[in-house]
Amino acid sequence: AEDVAKQLVSRTFEGKIHLKQLKKLKTFFDNSANCGGSLDEDQFVQAFTQVSQGRISHETLREFFIRIDANANGFVDWDEFSTYLLLEGQQEKIEHKT
């Protein structure tokens, strides 16, 4: 399972977020006071900026936030985030096969 996570993460966020960083992100979600572990856009950008050590621009992170916020409620929870990672990984596999 860890190998699958590594593969998914390496293909997502332009390969700039790795498994160790993903675990740190989970902590941000778990410690969030919003809506039971959700991050708003500013918190999302702040968390990812810290974890990626600034390697991903705020503009790119805001674009990711909009894509990941599946129910468009202004918050991203861990389920939305992890679903996004899985779907991106599946899409990547499909594109490589064609």
mmCIF file of C-alpha atoms in Angstrom:
data_model
loop_
_atom_site.group_PDB
_atom_site.id
_atom_site.type_symbol
_atom_site.label_atom_id
_atom_site.label_comp_id
_atom_site.label_asym_id
_atom_site.label_seq_id
_atom_site.Cartn_x
_atom_site.Cartn_y
_atom_site.Cartn_z
ATOM 1 C CA ALA A 1 0.000 0.000 0.000
ATOM 2 C CA GLU A 2 2.858 2.382 0.734
ATOM 3 C CA ASP A 3 4.295 1.764 -2.758
ATOM 4 C CA VAL A 4 0.929 2.633 -4.313
ATOM 5 C CA ALA A 5 0.792 5.831 -2.257
ATOM 6 C CA LYS A 6 4.317 6.734 -3.376
ATOM 7 C CA GLN A 7 3.374 6.213 -7.016
ATOM 8 C CA LEU A 8 0.218 8.308 -6.703
ATOM 9 C CA VAL A 9 1.955 11.131 -4.911
ATOM 10 C CA SER A 10 4.858 11.197 -7.352
ATOM 11 C CA ARG A 11 2.431 11.784 -10.228
ATOM 12 C CA THR A 12 0.338 14.386 -8.457
ATOM 13 C CA PHE A 13 1.212 17.965 -7.613
ATOM 14 C CA GLU A 14 3.892 17.831 -10.290
ATOM 15 C CA GLY A 15 5.784 15.218 -8.279
ATOM 16 C CA LYS A 16 6.585 17.793 -5.604
ATOM 17 C CA ILE A 17 4.750 16.121 -2.705
ATOM 18 C CA HIS A 18 6.141 12.833 -1.429
ATOM 19 C CA LEU A 19 4.871 10.252 1.042
ATOM 20 C CA LYS A 20 6.639 11.776 4.036
ATOM 21 C CA GLN A 21 5.105 15.143 3.198
ATOM 22 C CA LEU A 22 1.726 13.529 2.652
ATOM 23 C CA LYS A 23 1.844 12.250 6.234
ATOM 24 C CA LYS A 24 2.570 15.795 7.437
ATOM 25 C CA LEU A 25 -0.394 17.065 5.432
ATOM 26 C CA LYS A 26 -2.624 14.496 7.117
ATOM 27 C CA THR A 27 -1.624 16.072 10.430
ATOM 28 C CA PHE A 28 -2.776 19.481 9.189
ATOM 29 C CA PHE A 29 -6.159 18.011 8.282
ATOM 30 C CA ASP A 30 -6.423 16.151 11.591
ATOM 31 C CA ASN A 31 -5.581 19.263 13.624
ATOM 32 C CA SER A 32 -7.866 21.644 11.744
ATOM 33 C CA ALA A 33 -10.600 23.271 13.813
ATOM 34 C CA ASN A 34 -12.823 23.738 10.739
ATOM 35 C CA CYS A 35 -15.692 21.418 9.942
ATOM 36 C CA GLY A 36 -14.176 18.312 11.512
ATOM 37 C CA GLY A 37 -10.774 18.304 9.894
ATOM 38 C CA SER A 38 -11.320 20.402 6.794
ATOM 39 C CA LEU A 39 -9.051 23.137 5.495
ATOM 40 C CA ASP A 40 -10.293 26.348 3.925
ATOM 41 C CA GLU A 41 -8.407 27.719 0.927
ATOM 42 C CA ASP A 42 -5.962 29.832 2.934
ATOM 43 C CA GLN A 43 -5.224 26.986 5.372
ATOM 44 C CA PHE A 44 -4.774 24.584 2.442
ATOM 45 C CA VAL A 45 -2.289 26.921 0.752
ATOM 46 C CA GLN A 46 -0.452 27.523 4.030
ATOM 47 C CA ALA A 47 -0.208 23.794 4.832
ATOM 48 C CA PHE A 48 1.009 22.840 1.360
ATOM 49 C CA THR A 49 3.446 25.747 1.226
ATOM 50 C CA GLN A 50 4.969 24.638 4.510
ATOM 51 C CA VAL A 51 5.115 20.959 3.629
ATOM 52 C CA SER A 52 6.470 21.547 0.110
ATOM 53 C CA GLN A 53 8.909 24.154 1.435
ATOM 54 C CA GLY A 54 7.554 26.695 -1.031
ATOM 55 C CA ARG A 55 8.213 24.614 -4.155
ATOM 56 C CA ILE A 56 4.601 24.951 -5.300
ATOM 57 C CA SER A 57 3.303 28.436 -6.068
ATOM 58 C CA HIS A 58 0.324 29.819 -4.175
ATOM 59 C CA GLU A 59 -1.478 30.223 -7.501
ATOM 60 C CA THR A 60 -0.995 26.534 -8.326
ATOM 61 C CA LEU A 61 -2.128 25.504 -4.850
ATOM 62 C CA ARG A 62 -5.272 27.635 -5.155
ATOM 63 C CA GLU A 63 -6.022 25.947 -8.494
ATOM 64 C CA PHE A 64 -5.578 22.536 -6.863
ATOM 65 C CA PHE A 65 -7.855 23.587 -3.999
ATOM 66 C CA ILE A 66 -10.648 24.459 -6.439
ATOM 67 C CA ARG A 67 -10.232 21.140 -8.266
ATOM 68 C CA ILE A 68 -10.127 19.125 -5.043
ATOM 69 C CA ASP A 69 -13.111 20.837 -3.359
ATOM 70 C CA ALA A 70 -15.541 18.345 -4.905
ATOM 71 C CA ASN A 71 -18.667 19.606 -3.129
ATOM 72 C CA ALA A 72 -17.702 23.293 -3.620
ATOM 73 C CA ASN A 73 -18.307 24.172 0.038
ATOM 74 C CA GLY A 74 -15.096 26.196 0.409
ATOM 75 C CA PHE A 75 -13.350 23.475 2.429
ATOM 76 C CA VAL A 76 -11.271 20.420 1.535
ATOM 77 C CA ASP A 77 -11.343 17.483 3.896
ATOM 78 C CA TRP A 78 -9.038 14.478 3.914
ATOM 79 C CA ASP A 79 -11.569 12.349 2.011
ATOM 80 C CA GLU A 80 -11.777 14.861 -0.827
ATOM 81 C CA PHE A 81 -8.003 15.189 -0.916
ATOM 82 C CA SER A 82 -7.283 11.459 -0.884
ATOM 83 C CA THR A 83 -10.011 10.813 -3.487
ATOM 84 C CA TYR A 84 -8.386 13.430 -5.707
ATOM 85 C CA LEU A 85 -5.023 11.696 -5.377
ATOM 86 C CA LEU A 86 -6.541 8.344 -6.299
ATOM 87 C CA LEU A 87 -8.455 9.703 -9.277
ATOM 88 C CA GLU A 88 -5.407 11.578 -10.564
ATOM 89 C CA GLY A 89 -3.391 8.363 -10.280
ATOM 90 C CA GLN A 90 -6.010 6.416 -12.213
ATOM 91 C CA GLN A 91 -6.195 9.104 -14.896
ATOM 92 C CA GLU A 92 -2.420 9.020 -15.235
ATOM 93 C CA LYS A 93 -2.509 5.231 -15.785
ATOM 94 C CA ILE A 94 -5.190 5.614 -18.467
ATOM 95 C CA GLU A 95 -3.206 8.302 -20.271
ATOM 96 C CA HIS A 96 -0.057 6.157 -20.269
ATOM 97 C CA LYS A 97 -1.947 3.209 -21.790
ATOM 98 C CA THR A 98 -3.278 5.209 -24.716
#
